[in-house]
mmCIF file of C-alpha atoms in Angstrom:
data_model
loop_
_atom_site.group_PDB
_atom_site.id
_atom_site.type_symbol
_atom_site.label_atom_id
_atom_site.label_comp_id
_atom_site.label_asym_id
_atom_site.label_seq_id
_atom_site.Cartn_x
_atom_site.Cartn_y
_atom_site.Cartn_z
ATOM 1 C CA MET A 172 0.016 -0.006 0.020
ATOM 2 C CA GLY A 173 2.905 2.315 0.666
ATOM 3 C CA HIS A 174 4.287 1.581 -2.819
ATOM 4 C CA LEU A 175 0.808 2.186 -4.272
ATOM 5 C CA ARG A 176 0.625 5.614 -2.615
ATOM 6 C CA TYR A 177 4.116 6.445 -3.898
ATOM 7 C CA VAL A 178 3.243 5.516 -7.460
ATOM 8 C CA GLY A 179 0.041 7.504 -7.124
ATOM 9 C CA ARG A 180 2.081 10.605 -6.245
ATOM 10 C CA LEU A 181 4.302 9.969 -9.267
ATOM 11 C CA LEU A 182 1.202 9.762 -11.486
ATOM 12 C CA ASP A 183 -0.117 13.056 -10.127
ATOM 13 C CA SER A 184 3.047 14.838 -11.197
ATOM 14 C CA ALA A 185 3.891 12.915 -14.417
ATOM 15 C CA GLU A 186 3.469 14.380 -17.863
ATOM 16 C CA ALA A 187 0.854 12.711 -20.065
ATOM 17 C CA GLY A 188 3.434 10.877 -22.176
ATOM 18 C CA LEU A 189 5.076 9.317 -19.112
ATOM 19 C CA ARG A 190 1.988 8.018 -17.337
ATOM 20 C CA HIS A 191 1.466 4.636 -19.112
ATOM 21 C CA ASP A 192 4.055 2.521 -17.295
ATOM 22 C CA PRO A 193 3.383 3.934 -13.780
ATOM 23 C CA GLN A 194 -0.352 3.287 -14.352
ATOM 24 C CA GLY A 195 0.381 -0.354 -15.070
ATOM 25 C CA VAL A 196 2.480 -0.590 -11.910
ATOM 26 C CA ALA A 197 -0.240 1.102 -9.881
ATOM 27 C CA ALA A 198 -2.874 -1.262 -11.262
ATOM 28 C CA GLU A 199 -0.854 -4.332 -10.173
ATOM 29 C CA LEU A 200 -0.125 -2.792 -6.755
ATOM 30 C CA ALA A 201 -3.832 -2.087 -6.236
ATOM 31 C CA ARG A 202 -4.675 -5.656 -7.232
ATOM 32 C CA LEU A 203 -2.097 -7.069 -4.812
ATOM 33 C CA SER A 204 -3.441 -4.824 -2.043
ATOM 34 C CA GLY A 205 -6.871 -6.220 -2.806
ATOM 35 C CA TRP A 206 -5.596 -9.776 -2.522
ATOM 36 C CA ALA A 207 -3.892 -8.987 0.832
ATOM 37 C CA TYR A 208 -7.209 -7.664 2.260
ATOM 38 C CA PHE A 209 -9.029 -10.649 0.690
ATOM 39 C CA ASP A 210 -6.702 -13.052 2.478
ATOM 40 C CA ALA A 211 -7.312 -11.072 5.677
ATOM 41 C CA ARG A 212 -11.073 -11.593 5.116
ATOM 42 C CA GLN A 213 -11.653 -7.836 4.911
ATOM 43 C CA TYR A 214 -13.771 -8.152 1.848
ATOM 44 C CA SER A 215 -15.167 -4.644 1.579
ATOM 45 C CA THR A 216 -11.693 -3.105 1.654
ATOM 46 C CA ALA A 217 -10.465 -5.724 -0.807
ATOM 47 C CA ARG A 218 -13.268 -4.769 -3.200
ATOM 48 C CA THR A 219 -12.224 -1.103 -3.015
ATOM 49 C CA TYR A 220 -8.696 -1.922 -4.175
ATOM 50 C CA PHE A 221 -9.888 -4.283 -6.877
ATOM 51 C CA VAL A 222 -12.142 -1.534 -8.249
ATOM 52 C CA GLN A 223 -9.158 0.849 -8.197
ATOM 53 C CA ALA A 224 -7.079 -1.697 -10.126
ATOM 54 C CA LEU A 225 -9.912 -2.151 -12.626
ATOM 55 C CA LYS A 226 -10.194 1.593 -13.254
ATOM 56 C CA LEU A 227 -6.433 1.937 -13.753
ATOM 57 C CA SER A 228 -6.296 -0.959 -16.210
ATOM 58 C CA HIS A 229 -9.333 0.433 -18.055
ATOM 59 C CA THR A 230 -7.577 3.790 -18.381
ATOM 60 C CA GLN A 231 -4.629 1.942 -19.891
ATOM 61 C CA GLY A 232 -6.846 -0.014 -22.260
ATOM 62 C CA ASP A 233 -5.314 -3.271 -20.939
ATOM 63 C CA SER A 234 -8.190 -5.754 -21.482
ATOM 64 C CA LEU A 235 -6.213 -8.805 -20.350
ATOM 65 C CA PHE A 236 -5.304 -7.199 -17.051
ATOM 66 C CA MET A 237 -8.945 -6.153 -16.655
ATOM 67 C CA ALA A 238 -9.877 -9.810 -17.082
ATOM 68 C CA ASN A 239 -7.377 -10.645 -14.339
ATOM 69 C CA VAL A 240 -8.884 -8.139 -11.884
ATOM 70 C CA LEU A 241 -12.464 -9.120 -12.749
ATOM 71 C CA SER A 242 -11.554 -12.752 -12.029
ATOM 72 C CA CYS A 243 -10.277 -11.688 -8.586
ATOM 73 C CA MET A 244 -13.535 -9.819 -8.015
ATOM 74 C CA SER A 245 -15.520 -12.879 -9.057
ATOM 75 C CA LEU A 246 -13.752 -15.079 -6.510
ATOM 76 C CA LEU A 247 -14.249 -12.421 -3.843
ATOM 77 C CA ALA A 248 -17.976 -12.299 -4.606
ATOM 78 C CA THR A 249 -18.170 -16.108 -4.289
ATOM 79 C CA TYR A 250 -16.524 -15.954 -0.849
ATOM 80 C CA ASP A 251 -18.618 -12.966 0.197
ATOM 81 C CA GLY A 252 -21.908 -14.787 -0.422
ATOM 82 C CA ASN A 253 -22.804 -13.055 -3.679
ATOM 83 C CA PRO A 254 -22.658 -15.952 -6.222
ATOM 84 C CA ASN A 255 -24.892 -14.220 -8.793
ATOM 85 C CA ASP A 256 -22.467 -11.267 -8.853
ATOM 86 C CA ALA A 257 -19.607 -13.767 -9.080
ATOM 87 C CA VAL A 258 -21.073 -15.335 -12.214
ATOM 88 C CA ALA A 259 -21.570 -11.908 -13.822
ATOM 89 C CA LEU A 260 -18.025 -10.824 -12.987
ATOM 90 C CA ALA A 261 -16.533 -14.073 -14.357
ATOM 91 C CA CYS A 262 -18.478 -13.583 -17.574
ATOM 92 C CA ARG A 263 -17.291 -9.961 -17.831
ATOM 93 C CA ALA A 264 -13.750 -11.214 -17.376
ATOM 94 C CA GLN A 265 -14.219 -13.689 -20.215
ATOM 95 C CA ASP A 266 -15.551 -10.948 -22.497
ATOM 96 C CA ALA A 267 -12.535 -8.753 -21.674
ATOM 97 C CA ALA A 268 -10.157 -11.599 -22.499
ATOM 98 C CA ARG A 269 -11.948 -12.371 -25.771
ATOM 99 C CA ALA A 270 -11.431 -8.742 -26.854
ATOM 100 C CA VAL A 271 -7.669 -9.483 -27.085
ATOM 101 C CA GLY A 272 -7.978 -12.605 -29.240
ATOM 102 C CA GLU A 273 -6.977 -16.175 -28.593
ATOM 103 C CA GLN A 274 -6.070 -16.694 -24.909
ATOM 104 C CA PRO A 275 -7.025 -20.267 -24.138
ATOM 105 C CA LEU A 276 -5.089 -20.566 -20.869
ATOM 106 C CA VAL A 277 -6.665 -17.349 -19.528
ATOM 107 C CA MET A 278 -10.096 -18.541 -20.614
ATOM 108 C CA SER A 279 -9.588 -21.921 -18.920
ATOM 109 C CA MET A 280 -8.889 -20.228 -15.616
ATOM 110 C CA LEU A 281 -11.840 -17.840 -16.052
ATOM 111 C CA HIS A 282 -14.297 -20.640 -16.827
ATOM 112 C CA LEU A 283 -13.314 -22.317 -13.556
ATOM 113 C CA ARG A 284 -13.948 -19.108 -11.666
ATOM 114 C CA GLU A 285 -17.386 -19.165 -13.241
ATOM 115 C CA ALA A 286 -17.786 -22.813 -12.184
ATOM 116 C CA PHE A 287 -17.031 -21.873 -8.563
ATOM 117 C CA ALA A 288 -19.869 -19.320 -8.665
ATOM 118 C CA HIS A 289 -22.339 -21.751 -10.233
ATOM 119 C CA ALA A 290 -21.338 -24.314 -7.621
ATOM 120 C CA ALA A 291 -22.103 -21.842 -4.820
ATOM 121 C CA LEU A 292 -25.534 -21.398 -6.435
ATOM 122 C CA ARG A 293 -25.893 -25.211 -6.548
ATOM 123 C CA ASP A 294 -26.525 -24.929 -10.302
ATOM 124 C CA ALA A 295 -25.094 -28.358 -11.266
ATOM 125 C CA GLN A 296 -25.764 -28.054 -15.006
ATOM 126 C CA ALA A 297 -24.134 -24.631 -15.334
ATOM 127 C CA CYS A 298 -21.215 -25.710 -13.130
ATOM 128 C CA HIS A 299 -20.485 -28.806 -15.200
ATOM 129 C CA GLN A 300 -20.764 -26.816 -18.456
ATOM 130 C CA ALA A 301 -18.266 -24.241 -17.147
ATOM 131 C CA VAL A 302 -15.861 -27.071 -16.057
ATOM 132 C CA ASP A 303 -16.148 -28.639 -19.517
ATOM 133 C CA ARG A 304 -15.350 -25.299 -21.189
ATOM 134 C CA SER A 305 -12.367 -24.885 -18.865
ATOM 135 C CA ARG A 306 -10.998 -28.311 -19.825
ATOM 136 C CA ASP A 307 -11.543 -27.671 -23.533
ATOM 137 C CA GLN A 308 -9.717 -24.348 -23.342
ATOM 138 C CA TYR A 309 -6.867 -25.929 -21.359
ATOM 139 C CA GLU A 310 -6.418 -28.556 -24.046
ATOM 140 C CA ARG A 311 -6.281 -25.791 -26.645
ATOM 141 C CA SER A 312 -3.600 -24.003 -24.614
ATOM 142 C CA ARG A 313 -1.131 -26.885 -24.695
ATOM 143 C CA GLY A 314 2.056 -25.818 -26.414
ATOM 144 C CA HIS A 315 1.050 -22.155 -26.279
ATOM 145 C CA GLU A 316 1.642 -21.436 -22.565
ATOM 146 C CA PRO A 317 4.589 -19.021 -23.220
ATOM 147 C CA GLU A 318 2.154 -16.821 -25.170
ATOM 148 C CA ALA A 319 -0.086 -16.404 -22.121
ATOM 149 C CA PRO A 320 0.461 -13.453 -19.709
ATOM 150 C CA ASP A 321 2.718 -14.023 -16.674
ATOM 151 C CA TRP A 322 -0.139 -13.737 -14.174
ATOM 152 C CA VAL A 323 -1.859 -16.893 -15.489
ATOM 153 C CA GLN A 324 1.238 -19.094 -15.788
ATOM 154 C CA TYR A 325 0.480 -20.633 -12.382
ATOM 155 C CA PHE A 326 -2.597 -22.285 -13.941
ATOM 156 C CA ASP A 327 -1.151 -25.641 -14.982
ATOM 157 C CA GLU A 328 -2.653 -29.082 -15.257
ATOM 158 C CA THR A 329 -2.327 -29.678 -11.534
ATOM 159 C CA LYS A 330 -4.209 -26.484 -10.745
ATOM 160 C CA LEU A 331 -6.859 -27.417 -13.273
ATOM 161 C CA LEU A 332 -7.351 -30.738 -11.546
ATOM 162 C CA VAL A 333 -7.536 -29.371 -8.024
ATOM 163 C CA ASP A 334 -9.748 -26.422 -8.900
ATOM 164 C CA THR A 335 -12.170 -28.711 -10.723
ATOM 165 C CA GLY A 336 -12.254 -30.836 -7.565
ATOM 166 C CA ILE A 337 -12.994 -27.726 -5.460
ATOM 167 C CA ALA A 338 -15.850 -26.791 -7.808
ATOM 168 C CA TYR A 339 -17.334 -30.260 -7.330
ATOM 169 C CA ALA A 340 -16.864 -30.061 -3.539
ATOM 170 C CA ARG A 341 -18.652 -26.685 -3.496
ATOM 171 C CA LEU A 342 -21.390 -28.197 -5.589
ATOM 172 C CA GLY A 343 -21.933 -31.092 -3.168
ATOM 173 C CA GLU A 344 -20.470 -33.825 -5.367
ATOM 174 C CA PRO A 345 -17.728 -35.116 -3.059
ATOM 175 C CA ALA A 346 -17.231 -38.429 -4.885
ATOM 176 C CA ARG A 347 -16.093 -36.522 -7.955
ATOM 177 C CA ALA A 348 -14.118 -34.029 -5.898
ATOM 178 C CA GLU A 349 -12.015 -36.303 -3.674
ATOM 179 C CA PRO A 350 -9.810 -38.088 -6.271
ATOM 180 C CA LEU A 351 -9.136 -34.841 -8.165
ATOM 181 C CA ILE A 352 -8.042 -32.899 -5.096
ATOM 182 C CA THR A 353 -6.032 -35.869 -3.819
ATOM 183 C CA GLU A 354 -4.130 -36.065 -7.115
ATOM 184 C CA GLY A 355 -3.566 -32.302 -7.094
ATOM 185 C CA LEU A 356 -2.075 -32.454 -3.617
ATOM 186 C CA ARG A 357 0.116 -35.378 -4.639
ATOM 187 C CA ARG A 358 1.517 -33.387 -7.559
ATOM 188 C CA GLU A 359 1.999 -30.042 -5.846
ATOM 189 C CA ASN A 360 5.372 -28.855 -4.627
ATOM 190 C CA ALA A 361 5.732 -28.983 -0.833
ATOM 191 C CA ASP A 362 6.769 -25.316 -0.739
ATOM 192 C CA GLN A 363 3.376 -24.233 -2.088
ATOM 193 C CA GLN A 364 2.129 -23.974 1.453
ATOM 194 C CA ARG A 365 -0.756 -21.525 0.994
ATOM 195 C CA GLY A 366 -2.271 -23.375 -1.923
ATOM 196 C CA ARG A 367 -1.783 -26.755 -0.249
ATOM 197 C CA ALA A 368 -3.525 -25.488 2.875
ATOM 198 C CA PHE A 369 -6.630 -24.497 0.862
ATOM 199 C CA HIS A 370 -6.593 -27.732 -1.067
ATOM 200 C CA ALA A 371 -6.228 -29.840 2.061
ATOM 201 C CA TYR A 372 -9.230 -28.058 3.523
ATOM 202 C CA TRP A 373 -11.347 -28.834 0.473
ATOM 203 C CA LEU A 374 -10.174 -32.465 0.489
ATOM 204 C CA ALA A 375 -11.196 -32.758 4.124
ATOM 205 C CA SER A 376 -14.555 -31.196 3.335
ATOM 206 C CA ALA A 377 -15.169 -33.651 0.525
ATOM 207 C CA GLN A 378 -14.121 -36.596 2.693
ATOM 208 C CA LEU A 379 -16.414 -35.394 5.467
ATOM 209 C CA GLN A 380 -19.301 -35.195 3.047
ATOM 210 C CA LEU A 381 -18.521 -38.848 2.119
ATOM 211 C CA GLY A 382 -18.566 -39.894 5.777
ATOM 212 C CA LYS A 383 -14.850 -40.728 5.722
ATOM 213 C CA LEU A 384 -14.148 -39.299 9.178
ATOM 214 C CA ASP A 385 -10.630 -40.629 9.709
ATOM 215 C CA GLU A 386 -9.439 -39.458 6.318
ATOM 216 C CA ALA A 387 -11.162 -36.073 6.764
ATOM 217 C CA CYS A 388 -9.401 -35.493 10.106
ATOM 218 C CA THR A 389 -6.045 -36.471 8.552
ATOM 219 C CA SER A 390 -6.552 -33.978 5.721
ATOM 220 C CA ALA A 391 -7.751 -31.371 8.179
ATOM 221 C CA GLY A 392 -4.611 -31.950 10.207
ATOM 222 C CA LEU A 393 -2.527 -31.235 7.092
ATOM 223 C CA ALA A 394 -4.463 -28.043 6.466
ATOM 224 C CA LEU A 395 -4.029 -27.037 10.105
ATOM 225 C CA GLY A 396 -0.262 -27.574 10.064
ATOM 226 C CA LEU A 397 0.080 -25.459 6.935
ATOM 227 C CA ALA A 398 -2.233 -22.781 8.335
ATOM 228 C CA ALA A 399 -0.013 -22.413 11.387
ATOM 229 C CA ALA A 400 3.000 -21.850 9.108
ATOM 230 C CA ILE A 401 1.486 -19.206 6.775
ATOM 231 C CA ASP A 402 -0.611 -17.048 9.140
ATOM 232 C CA SER A 403 -3.568 -16.561 6.791
ATOM 233 C CA PRO A 404 -6.921 -15.452 8.303
ATOM 234 C CA ARG A 405 -8.691 -16.880 5.242
ATOM 235 C CA VAL A 406 -7.128 -20.317 5.747
ATOM 236 C CA SER A 407 -7.802 -20.150 9.495
ATOM 237 C CA GLY A 408 -11.448 -19.326 8.733
ATOM 238 C CA HIS A 409 -11.674 -22.378 6.575
ATOM 239 C CA ILE A 410 -10.261 -24.534 9.352
ATOM 240 C CA GLN A 411 -12.841 -23.176 11.795
ATOM 241 C CA GLU A 412 -15.605 -23.821 9.272
ATOM 242 C CA LEU A 413 -14.408 -27.371 8.936
ATOM 243 C CA HIS A 414 -14.529 -27.767 12.704
ATOM 244 C CA ARG A 415 -18.162 -26.605 12.664
ATOM 245 C CA GLN A 416 -18.917 -29.222 9.981
ATOM 246 C CA MET A 417 -17.458 -31.880 12.337
ATOM 247 C CA LEU A 418 -19.851 -31.055 15.225
ATOM 248 C CA PRO A 419 -22.133 -34.048 14.541
ATOM 249 C CA TYR A 420 -19.085 -36.250 15.208
ATOM 250 C CA ALA A 421 -17.853 -34.282 18.193
ATOM 251 C CA ARG A 422 -17.431 -37.333 20.479
ATOM 252 C CA GLU A 423 -15.432 -39.379 17.949
ATOM 253 C CA ALA A 424 -11.753 -39.889 18.776
ATOM 254 C CA PRO A 425 -10.322 -38.453 15.457
ATOM 255 C CA VAL A 426 -12.382 -35.281 15.919
ATOM 256 C CA LEU A 427 -11.308 -34.885 19.552
ATOM 257 C CA ALA A 428 -7.654 -35.200 18.504
ATOM 258 C CA PHE A 429 -8.151 -32.641 15.733
ATOM 259 C CA GLU A 430 -9.817 -30.226 18.135
ATOM 260 C CA GLN A 431 -6.860 -30.478 20.526
ATOM 261 C CA ARG A 432 -4.442 -29.756 17.677
ATOM 262 C CA MET A 433 -6.604 -26.843 16.568
ATOM 263 C CA ARG A 434 -6.659 -25.240 19.996
ATOM 264 C CA GLU A 435 -2.874 -25.536 20.226
ATOM 265 C CA ALA A 436 -2.273 -24.160 16.717
ATOM 266 C CA LEU A 437 -4.922 -21.402 16.467
ATOM 267 C CA GLY A 438 -5.677 -20.584 20.072
#
């Protein structure tokens, strides 16, 4: 945020011909500030920074970066309990990306953001259609990844697998979700702690839906260990939500052990 304020002062004093690059820097700093507040579960403040990033990228005429910011806003709306807005924002992001031309890797990621929103609405048909479009676009992107913008390079086959699993878990289809998220966790690098914490949570959630209490507590323990290492309020919130989902099994030994670990790790 300090860097963002500094670049803002530069923009205020810059001549018209020198404003383009600082505007791009400011847009990315605003987006990153939005992500920081999103991770802190301060959703209203996060939205303010995402809107600022969107306005800056619009001024630049950078449609691909606008798609990036709109995808962030879509995910935020899903988390903030506004899935209809999340669908609309994901579709706006797709339209912005199409304006640039062929961007299959970007479109693959954006269709999965749309799938998350449909899953939150429990619209199974729309969710499955969005997942299918994401897979089709990913297949089209093979061999063309270097042509995609840097900000979407993280979206590889492993991420496609695990995010598809998360969409199914949100939708209430745990039998589809569990093997996909399990495979994603198996493939991920151990140093991807934040992502692995989220994915372990969703695996535990799917296993709990399936009645696999021992496996769910094991996965929850993995998420808890990673949460303690990365200090993320959003991850901690997921862990606490998982604990609430376990209340019907509160007297079972695996749940009691998990509760003890949670008290020690999160206080």
